[in-house]
Amino acid sequence: PLADVKMAEANLALERGEIEEAQELLEVVVEDNSKMSPEALIALVDAKLGANEPISTETATLVAAYAQEQRGSELGPELRRVHVLAQSRSNQFDAAFETMTQLRPRGDSPESGKLRSQVLGLLTENADDITFMRLSLHQSPTDISERDDEIANAMADRLLTLGFPDLAAPLIGKPAAGSADRTRRVLL
């Protein structure tokens, strides 16, 4: 089948670091609406995230549809993860946080801390100031404790830039691991 061939070619292109070619091939597989389409969509979103490229609202909506359709399958957790990240990368931050909240009670995402960290990183990097402030300050202490040190530093840096040192302080109050600690000391 054509989808299998295109998927294999896309995987080879990804291994060679030919992101644009891989994305084109993955888009063909996704549009083919075959058994390989959900897997291709996961790879496409991950490739776009890795290349720091925007993701269209249409792609995020398509991921949502596949995540719902495949929720009980082996690809279900991966599709839900990619759904949240696609929403975030298409600047649908409210929807991304809502989707994460819906996923948490099911407990089927052992990497929820990593996912939340990625979403907070995308929020810090891409959201307008109002959205960043509203959503970053809306996080619970548990949510904040799940983010990684680099993300906490980036959030604190943005809060400091916006003129909110008191809000930044809790994010950088504890020593960080590795190279993040030097950055944290500079921020302090």
Short mmCIF file of C-alpha atoms in Angstrom, two decimals:
data_model
loop_
_atom_site.label_atom_id
_atom_site.label_comp_id
_atom_site.label_asym_id
_atom_site.label_seq_id
_atom_site.Cartn_x
_atom_site.Cartn_y
_atom_site.Cartn_z
CA PRO A 1 0.00 0.00 0.00
CA LEU A 2 1.06 3.54 -0.78
CA ALA A 3 0.65 4.70 2.83
CA ASP A 4 3.10 2.07 4.11
CA VAL A 5 5.71 3.08 1.52
CA LYS A 6 5.31 6.80 2.22
CA MET A 7 5.49 6.16 5.98
CA ALA A 8 8.73 4.18 5.56
CA GLU A 9 10.17 6.96 3.36
CA ALA A 10 9.15 9.56 5.95
CA ASN A 11 10.83 7.60 8.75
CA LEU A 12 14.02 7.39 6.69
CA ALA A 13 13.89 11.12 5.98
CA LEU A 14 13.46 11.81 9.71
CA GLU A 15 16.46 9.61 10.52
CA ARG A 16 18.54 11.53 7.98
CA GLY A 17 17.39 14.85 9.45
CA GLU A 18 15.47 15.84 6.32
CA ILE A 19 12.56 17.35 8.22
CA GLU A 20 10.83 19.14 5.32
CA GLU A 21 10.82 16.05 3.11
CA ALA A 22 9.58 13.93 6.02
CA GLN A 23 6.78 16.38 6.76
CA GLU A 24 5.63 16.33 3.13
CA LEU A 25 5.58 12.52 3.12
CA LEU A 26 3.77 12.38 6.47
CA GLU A 27 1.15 14.84 5.22
CA VAL A 28 0.50 12.53 2.25
CA VAL A 29 -0.04 9.59 4.63
CA VAL A 30 -2.33 11.67 6.88
CA GLU A 31 -4.40 12.85 3.90
CA ASP A 32 -4.65 9.26 2.64
CA ASN A 33 -6.87 8.49 5.66
CA SER A 34 -5.44 4.99 5.98
CA LYS A 35 -4.59 2.80 8.97
CA MET A 36 -1.20 4.56 9.05
CA SER A 37 -2.73 8.06 9.28
CA PRO A 38 -2.84 8.33 13.10
CA GLU A 39 0.78 7.18 13.40
CA ALA A 40 1.81 9.59 10.63
CA LEU A 41 -0.03 12.43 12.37
CA ILE A 42 1.86 11.74 15.62
CA ALA A 43 5.17 11.75 13.73
CA LEU A 44 4.19 14.93 11.84
CA VAL A 45 3.33 16.86 15.00
CA ASP A 46 6.48 15.63 16.76
CA ALA A 47 8.58 16.67 13.72
CA LYS A 48 7.00 20.14 13.68
CA LEU A 49 7.57 20.51 17.42
CA GLY A 50 11.18 19.39 17.03
CA ALA A 51 11.72 21.93 14.26
CA ASN A 52 9.91 24.62 16.33
CA GLU A 53 7.38 25.13 13.53
CA PRO A 54 3.81 26.29 14.08
CA ILE A 55 0.99 23.78 13.85
CA SER A 56 -2.24 24.77 12.14
CA THR A 57 -5.55 24.78 13.96
CA GLU A 58 -6.79 22.29 11.36
CA THR A 59 -3.99 19.86 12.25
CA ALA A 60 -4.74 20.24 15.97
CA THR A 61 -8.43 19.55 15.25
CA LEU A 62 -7.53 16.47 13.20
CA VAL A 63 -5.38 15.17 16.07
CA ALA A 64 -8.33 15.71 18.42
CA ALA A 65 -10.57 13.65 16.14
CA TYR A 66 -8.06 10.80 15.93
CA ALA A 67 -7.45 10.97 19.70
CA GLN A 68 -11.19 10.55 20.29
CA GLU A 69 -11.56 7.81 17.67
CA GLN A 70 -8.50 5.87 18.89
CA ARG A 71 -8.93 6.51 22.64
CA GLY A 72 -9.12 2.81 23.51
CA SER A 73 -6.32 1.74 21.18
CA GLU A 74 -2.62 1.34 21.75
CA LEU A 75 -2.07 4.73 20.03
CA GLY A 76 -4.61 6.45 22.30
CA PRO A 77 -2.17 7.84 24.91
CA GLU A 78 0.25 9.06 22.22
CA LEU A 79 -2.57 10.76 20.32
CA ARG A 80 -3.77 12.47 23.51
CA ARG A 81 -0.22 13.71 24.22
CA VAL A 82 0.18 15.00 20.67
CA HIS A 83 -3.32 16.54 20.86
CA VAL A 84 -2.31 18.69 23.84
CA LEU A 85 0.99 19.69 22.22
CA ALA A 86 -0.68 20.49 18.88
CA GLN A 87 -3.17 22.72 20.68
CA SER A 88 -0.32 24.46 22.47
CA ARG A 89 1.78 24.93 19.33
CA SER A 90 -1.24 26.35 17.49
CA ASN A 91 -1.61 28.87 20.36
CA GLN A 92 -4.82 27.29 21.68
CA PHE A 93 -3.51 27.41 25.24
CA ASP A 94 -6.86 27.45 27.04
CA ALA A 95 -7.91 24.33 25.13
CA ALA A 96 -4.55 22.63 25.83
CA PHE A 97 -4.80 23.16 29.58
CA GLU A 98 -8.44 22.01 29.52
CA THR A 99 -7.46 18.85 27.62
CA MET A 100 -4.67 18.16 30.14
CA THR A 101 -7.15 18.59 33.00
CA GLN A 102 -9.48 16.06 31.34
CA LEU A 103 -6.61 13.58 30.88
CA ARG A 104 -5.29 13.75 34.44
CA PRO A 105 -8.20 12.01 36.25
CA ARG A 106 -7.89 8.96 33.98
CA GLY A 107 -4.33 8.54 35.18
CA ASP A 108 -3.29 7.03 31.86
CA SER A 109 -0.43 9.46 31.27
CA PRO A 110 2.66 8.55 33.27
CA GLU A 111 4.47 11.45 31.67
CA SER A 112 1.93 14.10 32.67
CA GLY A 113 4.66 16.17 34.37
CA LYS A 114 6.76 16.19 31.21
CA LEU A 115 3.72 17.09 29.11
CA ARG A 116 2.73 19.93 31.46
CA SER A 117 6.31 21.19 31.35
CA GLN A 118 6.27 21.19 27.54
CA VAL A 119 2.96 23.08 27.47
CA LEU A 120 4.22 25.62 30.03
CA GLY A 121 7.34 26.05 27.90
CA LEU A 122 5.27 26.70 24.76
CA LEU A 123 3.05 29.07 26.75
CA THR A 124 6.08 30.99 28.04
CA GLU A 125 7.68 31.15 24.61
CA ASN A 126 4.67 31.90 22.39
CA ALA A 127 1.69 33.31 24.28
CA ASP A 128 0.87 36.99 24.44
CA ASP A 129 1.52 38.64 27.82
CA ILE A 130 -2.10 38.49 29.05
CA THR A 131 -2.53 34.81 28.15
CA PHE A 132 0.85 33.97 29.67
CA MET A 133 0.02 35.75 32.94
CA ARG A 134 -3.51 34.35 33.19
CA LEU A 135 -2.58 30.72 32.55
CA SER A 136 0.80 30.56 34.27
CA LEU A 137 -0.61 32.07 37.45
CA HIS A 138 -3.60 29.74 37.33
CA GLN A 139 -1.41 26.65 37.90
CA SER A 140 -1.75 24.78 41.18
CA PRO A 141 1.31 24.12 43.39
CA THR A 142 1.27 20.49 42.15
CA ASP A 143 1.21 21.64 38.53
CA ILE A 144 4.08 24.05 39.13
CA SER A 145 6.14 21.38 40.91
CA GLU A 146 5.84 19.17 37.79
CA ARG A 147 7.62 21.59 35.45
CA ASP A 148 11.29 21.20 34.72
CA ASP A 149 13.99 23.61 35.91
CA GLU A 150 14.64 25.18 32.48
CA ILE A 151 10.93 25.92 32.08
CA ALA A 152 10.71 27.40 35.58
CA ASN A 153 13.68 29.63 34.76
CA ALA A 154 12.07 30.75 31.49
CA MET A 155 8.78 31.48 33.24
CA ALA A 156 10.56 33.44 35.98
CA ASP A 157 12.55 35.37 33.39
CA ARG A 158 9.38 36.36 31.56
CA LEU A 159 7.67 37.36 34.82
CA LEU A 160 10.70 39.47 35.75
CA THR A 161 10.67 41.09 32.31
CA LEU A 162 6.98 41.92 32.78
CA GLY A 163 7.79 43.51 36.15
CA PHE A 164 6.52 40.85 38.57
CA PRO A 165 9.50 39.79 40.73
CA ASP A 166 7.25 38.60 43.58
CA LEU A 167 5.50 36.17 41.23
CA ALA A 168 8.81 34.96 39.79
CA ALA A 169 10.43 34.29 43.17
CA PRO A 170 8.61 31.00 44.01
CA LEU A 171 9.60 29.55 40.64
CA ILE A 172 13.31 30.01 41.30
CA GLY A 173 13.45 29.73 45.08
CA LYS A 174 15.05 26.27 45.16
CA PRO A 175 18.38 25.29 43.57
CA ALA A 176 18.11 23.71 40.13
CA ALA A 177 19.92 20.78 38.60
CA GLY A 178 22.84 21.12 36.17
CA SER A 179 23.25 24.14 33.95
CA ALA A 180 19.81 25.43 34.97
CA ASP A 181 21.25 26.27 38.39
CA ARG A 182 23.62 28.90 36.99
CA THR A 183 20.77 30.54 35.11
CA ARG A 184 18.64 30.39 38.24
CA ARG A 185 21.32 32.12 40.32
CA VAL A 186 21.56 34.89 37.72
CA LEU A 187 17.78 35.33 37.82
CA LEU A 188 17.84 35.50 41.62
#
